[in-house]
Amino acid sequence: MENLTIQDPPHPQMQGGHGGPPHHPGGGPGGMPPPPHPGVLGRPPPGPQQLPAQMFTTAAQLLDLTDKKLMIALRDGRKLLGILRSWDQFANLVLQQTKERIFVPPLTAGPQQTRGLYADIDRGIFLVRGENVLLLGEIDLDKDDDPPPGYDLADRELVERLARQKKTDDKVKEKSKIKKLGTLGFEGENLGEALLG
């Protein structure tokens, strides 16, 4: 066992294993006081922190899509086609020359309907709240005039009527399914709405 005094320099292993200058009782190396904290005593404060580039990937992608024709699928099932003119940090979008495209899948009108039907409704300038966007993508302008595969252009009123009918039928089926599941003891998030509605 060795006898140490306060004036003795610390053992190199006690300095955290790095080979820096020895620590002296007066503060800094050689008995000098320790250097002031950054940003204190006339030193400029550190610059603002830069956020990583991946924080802005959505904004960067929207920047690339500005003034291009897009198809946007919304959370409520609607599909919009339009030219992206503006957007903000919340991905709220402003579309110009917007059309809402309504689809009716095959066999909706009966077994004789072997292909799906679609129609476009002009909506003009359209503001879309960012949280309602499910999916968006750029439209290939070379194929813009082609009908979607498996679908034929039809009269707007016919397509709207068939789409409303399908939505009503689907709602009735869903309520029936939820009711059956409720009698078996399953509770879904919409169970109360189905039983009351």
mmCIF file with all atom_site columns, N, CA and C in Angstrom, residues 128-156:
data_model
loop_
_atom_site.group_PDB
_atom_site.id
_atom_site.type_symbol
_atom_site.label_atom_id
_atom_site.label_alt_id
_atom_site.label_comp_id
_atom_site.label_asym_id
_atom_site.label_entity_id
_atom_site.label_seq_id
_atom_site.pdbx_PDB_ins_code
_atom_site.Cartn_x
_atom_site.Cartn_y
_atom_site.Cartn_z
_atom_site.occupancy
_atom_site.B_iso_or_equiv
_atom_site.pdbx_formal_charge
_atom_site.auth_seq_id
_atom_site.auth_comp_id
_atom_site.auth_asym_id
_atom_site.auth_atom_id
_atom_site.pdbx_PDB_model_num
ATOM 1  N N  . VAL A 1 128 ? -56.935 19.440 -49.952 1.00 0.00 ? 128 VAL A N  1
ATOM 2  C CA . VAL A 1 128 ? -56.971 18.146 -49.266 1.00 0.00 ? 128 VAL A CA 1
ATOM 3  C C  . VAL A 1 128 ? -56.183 18.259 -47.976 1.00 0.00 ? 128 VAL A C  1
ATOM 4  N N  . ARG A 1 129 ? -56.822 17.917 -46.868 1.00 0.00 ? 129 ARG A N  1
ATOM 5  C CA . ARG A 1 129 ? -56.126 17.911 -45.583 1.00 0.00 ? 129 ARG A CA 1
ATOM 6  C C  . ARG A 1 129 ? -55.142 16.737 -45.566 1.00 0.00 ? 129 ARG A C  1
ATOM 7  N N  . GLY A 1 130 ? -53.917 17.009 -45.136 1.00 0.00 ? 130 GLY A N  1
ATOM 8  C CA . GLY A 1 130 ? -52.851 16.011 -45.219 1.00 0.00 ? 130 GLY A CA 1
ATOM 9  C C  . GLY A 1 130 ? -53.152 14.709 -44.509 1.00 0.00 ? 130 GLY A C  1
ATOM 10 N N  . GLU A 1 131 ? -53.842 14.772 -43.364 1.00 0.00 ? 131 GLU A N  1
ATOM 11 C CA . GLU A 1 131 ? -54.102 13.537 -42.610 1.00 0.00 ? 131 GLU A CA 1
ATOM 12 C C  . GLU A 1 131 ? -55.108 12.630 -43.304 1.00 0.00 ? 131 GLU A C  1
ATOM 13 N N  . ASN A 1 132 ? -55.800 13.132 -44.338 1.00 0.00 ? 132 ASN A N  1
ATOM 14 C CA . ASN A 1 132 ? -56.764 12.315 -45.070 1.00 0.00 ? 132 ASN A CA 1
ATOM 15 C C  . ASN A 1 132 ? -56.157 11.602 -46.268 1.00 0.00 ? 132 ASN A C  1
ATOM 16 N N  . VAL A 1 133 ? -54.899 11.873 -46.558 1.00 0.00 ? 133 VAL A N  1
ATOM 17 C CA . VAL A 1 133 ? -54.243 11.240 -47.705 1.00 0.00 ? 133 VAL A CA 1
ATOM 18 C C  . VAL A 1 133 ? -53.766 9.856  -47.293 1.00 0.00 ? 133 VAL A C  1
ATOM 19 N N  . LEU A 1 134 ? -54.239 8.862  -48.030 1.00 0.00 ? 134 LEU A N  1
ATOM 20 C CA . LEU A 1 134 ? -53.818 7.486  -47.785 1.00 0.00 ? 134 LEU A CA 1
ATOM 21 C C  . LEU A 1 134 ? -52.633 7.137  -48.665 1.00 0.00 ? 134 LEU A C  1
ATOM 22 N N  . LEU A 1 135 ? -52.696 7.585  -49.914 1.00 0.00 ? 135 LEU A N  1
ATOM 23 C CA . LEU A 1 135 ? -51.681 7.213  -50.894 1.00 0.00 ? 135 LEU A CA 1
ATOM 24 C C  . LEU A 1 135 ? -51.702 8.250  -52.005 1.00 0.00 ? 135 LEU A C  1
ATOM 25 N N  . LEU A 1 136 ? -50.540 8.568  -52.556 1.00 0.00 ? 136 LEU A N  1
ATOM 26 C CA . LEU A 1 136 ? -50.525 9.439  -53.731 1.00 0.00 ? 136 LEU A CA 1
ATOM 27 C C  . LEU A 1 136 ? -49.386 9.028  -54.635 1.00 0.00 ? 136 LEU A C  1
ATOM 28 N N  . GLY A 1 137 ? -49.573 9.311  -55.918 1.00 0.00 ? 137 GLY A N  1
ATOM 29 C CA . GLY A 1 137 ? -48.537 8.972  -56.881 1.00 0.00 ? 137 GLY A CA 1
ATOM 30 C C  . GLY A 1 137 ? -48.688 9.767  -58.149 1.00 0.00 ? 137 GLY A C  1
ATOM 31 N N  . GLU A 1 138 ? -47.591 9.883  -58.866 1.00 0.00 ? 138 GLU A N  1
ATOM 32 C CA . GLU A 1 138 ? -47.585 10.640 -60.111 1.00 0.00 ? 138 GLU A CA 1
ATOM 33 C C  . GLU A 1 138 ? -48.210 9.809  -61.224 1.00 0.00 ? 138 GLU A C  1
ATOM 34 N N  . ILE A 1 139 ? -48.964 10.488 -62.093 1.00 0.00 ? 139 ILE A N  1
ATOM 35 C CA . ILE A 1 139 ? -49.615 9.828  -63.220 1.00 0.00 ? 139 ILE A CA 1
ATOM 36 C C  . ILE A 1 139 ? -48.702 9.911  -64.430 1.00 0.00 ? 139 ILE A C  1
ATOM 37 N N  . ASP A 1 140 ? -48.558 8.786  -65.119 1.00 0.00 ? 140 ASP A N  1
ATOM 38 C CA . ASP A 1 140 ? -47.790 8.758  -66.361 1.00 0.00 ? 140 ASP A CA 1
ATOM 39 C C  . ASP A 1 140 ? -48.630 9.451  -67.435 1.00 0.00 ? 140 ASP A C  1
ATOM 40 N N  . LEU A 1 141 ? -48.162 10.595 -67.919 1.00 0.00 ? 141 LEU A N  1
ATOM 41 C CA . LEU A 1 141 ? -48.942 11.386 -68.873 1.00 0.00 ? 141 LEU A CA 1
ATOM 42 C C  . LEU A 1 141 ? -49.143 10.666 -70.203 1.00 0.00 ? 141 LEU A C  1
ATOM 43 N N  . ASP A 1 142 ? -48.269 9.701  -70.524 1.00 0.00 ? 142 ASP A N  1
ATOM 44 C CA . ASP A 1 142 ? -48.449 8.926  -71.755 1.00 0.00 ? 142 ASP A CA 1
ATOM 45 C C  . ASP A 1 142 ? -49.665 8.011  -71.662 1.00 0.00 ? 142 ASP A C  1
ATOM 46 N N  . LYS A 1 143 ? -50.025 7.598  -70.449 1.00 0.00 ? 143 LYS A N  1
ATOM 47 C CA . LYS A 1 143 ? -51.156 6.683  -70.259 1.00 0.00 ? 143 LYS A CA 1
ATOM 48 C C  . LYS A 1 143 ? -52.349 7.374  -69.614 1.00 0.00 ? 143 LYS A C  1
ATOM 49 N N  . ASP A 1 144 ? -52.296 8.695  -69.518 1.00 0.00 ? 144 ASP A N  1
ATOM 50 C CA . ASP A 1 144 ? -53.330 9.460  -68.821 1.00 0.00 ? 144 ASP A CA 1
ATOM 51 C C  . ASP A 1 144 ? -54.708 9.285  -69.447 1.00 0.00 ? 144 ASP A C  1
ATOM 52 N N  . ASP A 1 145 ? -54.768 9.215  -70.775 1.00 0.00 ? 145 ASP A N  1
ATOM 53 C CA . ASP A 1 145 ? -56.053 9.117  -71.465 1.00 0.00 ? 145 ASP A CA 1
ATOM 54 C C  . ASP A 1 145 ? -56.576 7.686  -71.537 1.00 0.00 ? 145 ASP A C  1
ATOM 55 N N  . ASP A 1 146 ? -55.751 6.709  -71.212 1.00 0.00 ? 146 ASP A N  1
ATOM 56 C CA . ASP A 1 146 ? -56.195 5.309  -71.255 1.00 0.00 ? 146 ASP A CA 1
ATOM 57 C C  . ASP A 1 146 ? -57.116 5.017  -70.082 1.00 0.00 ? 146 ASP A C  1
ATOM 58 N N  . PRO A 1 147 ? -58.167 4.219  -70.287 1.00 0.00 ? 147 PRO A N  1
ATOM 59 C CA . PRO A 1 147 ? -59.017 3.832  -69.147 1.00 0.00 ? 147 PRO A CA 1
ATOM 60 C C  . PRO A 1 147 ? -58.256 2.886  -68.222 1.00 0.00 ? 147 PRO A C  1
ATOM 61 N N  . PRO A 1 148 ? -58.606 2.866  -66.940 1.00 0.00 ? 148 PRO A N  1
ATOM 62 C CA . PRO A 1 148 ? -57.949 1.922  -66.037 1.00 0.00 ? 148 PRO A CA 1
ATOM 63 C C  . PRO A 1 148 ? -58.191 0.487  -66.516 1.00 0.00 ? 148 PRO A C  1
ATOM 64 N N  . PRO A 1 149 ? -57.200 -0.400 -66.377 1.00 0.00 ? 149 PRO A N  1
ATOM 65 C CA . PRO A 1 149 ? -57.372 -1.775 -66.856 1.00 0.00 ? 149 PRO A CA 1
ATOM 66 C C  . PRO A 1 149 ? -58.579 -2.449 -66.199 1.00 0.00 ? 149 PRO A C  1
ATOM 67 N N  . GLY A 1 150 ? -59.423 -3.046 -67.036 1.00 0.00 ? 150 GLY A N  1
ATOM 68 C CA . GLY A 1 150 ? -60.598 -3.761 -66.535 1.00 0.00 ? 150 GLY A CA 1
ATOM 69 C C  . GLY A 1 150 ? -61.808 -2.870 -66.314 1.00 0.00 ? 150 GLY A C  1
ATOM 70 N N  . TYR A 1 151 ? -61.719 -1.586 -66.655 1.00 0.00 ? 151 TYR A N  1
ATOM 71 C CA . TYR A 1 151 ? -62.825 -0.645 -66.442 1.00 0.00 ? 151 TYR A CA 1
ATOM 72 C C  . TYR A 1 151 ? -63.149 0.090  -67.730 1.00 0.00 ? 151 TYR A C  1
ATOM 73 N N  . ASP A 1 152 ? -64.415 0.425  -67.900 1.00 0.00 ? 152 ASP A N  1
ATOM 74 C CA . ASP A 1 152 ? -64.882 1.186  -69.050 1.00 0.00 ? 152 ASP A CA 1
ATOM 75 C C  . ASP A 1 152 ? -65.496 2.490  -68.570 1.00 0.00 ? 152 ASP A C  1
ATOM 76 N N  . LEU A 1 153 ? -65.320 3.559  -69.355 1.00 0.00 ? 153 LEU A N  1
ATOM 77 C CA . LEU A 1 153 ? -65.933 4.840  -69.058 1.00 0.00 ? 153 LEU A CA 1
ATOM 78 C C  . LEU A 1 153 ? -67.445 4.710  -69.257 1.00 0.00 ? 153 LEU A C  1
ATOM 79 N N  . ALA A 1 154 ? -68.206 5.227  -68.306 1.00 0.00 ? 154 ALA A N  1
ATOM 80 C CA . ALA A 1 154 ? -69.667 5.129  -68.373 1.00 0.00 ? 154 ALA A CA 1
ATOM 81 C C  . ALA A 1 154 ? -70.289 6.463  -67.995 1.00 0.00 ? 154 ALA A C  1
ATOM 82 N N  . ASP A 1 155 ? -71.607 6.530  -68.131 1.00 0.00 ? 155 ASP A N  1
ATOM 83 C CA . ASP A 1 155 ? -72.348 7.736  -67.783 1.00 0.00 ? 155 ASP A CA 1
ATOM 84 C C  . ASP A 1 155 ? -72.169 8.036  -66.295 1.00 0.00 ? 155 ASP A C  1
ATOM 85 N N  . ARG A 1 156 ? -71.927 9.300  -65.984 1.00 0.00 ? 156 ARG A N  1
ATOM 86 C CA . ARG A 1 156 ? -71.656 9.711  -64.605 1.00 0.00 ? 156 ARG A CA 1
ATOM 87 C C  . ARG A 1 156 ? -72.809 9.374  -63.673 1.00 0.00 ? 156 ARG A C  1
#
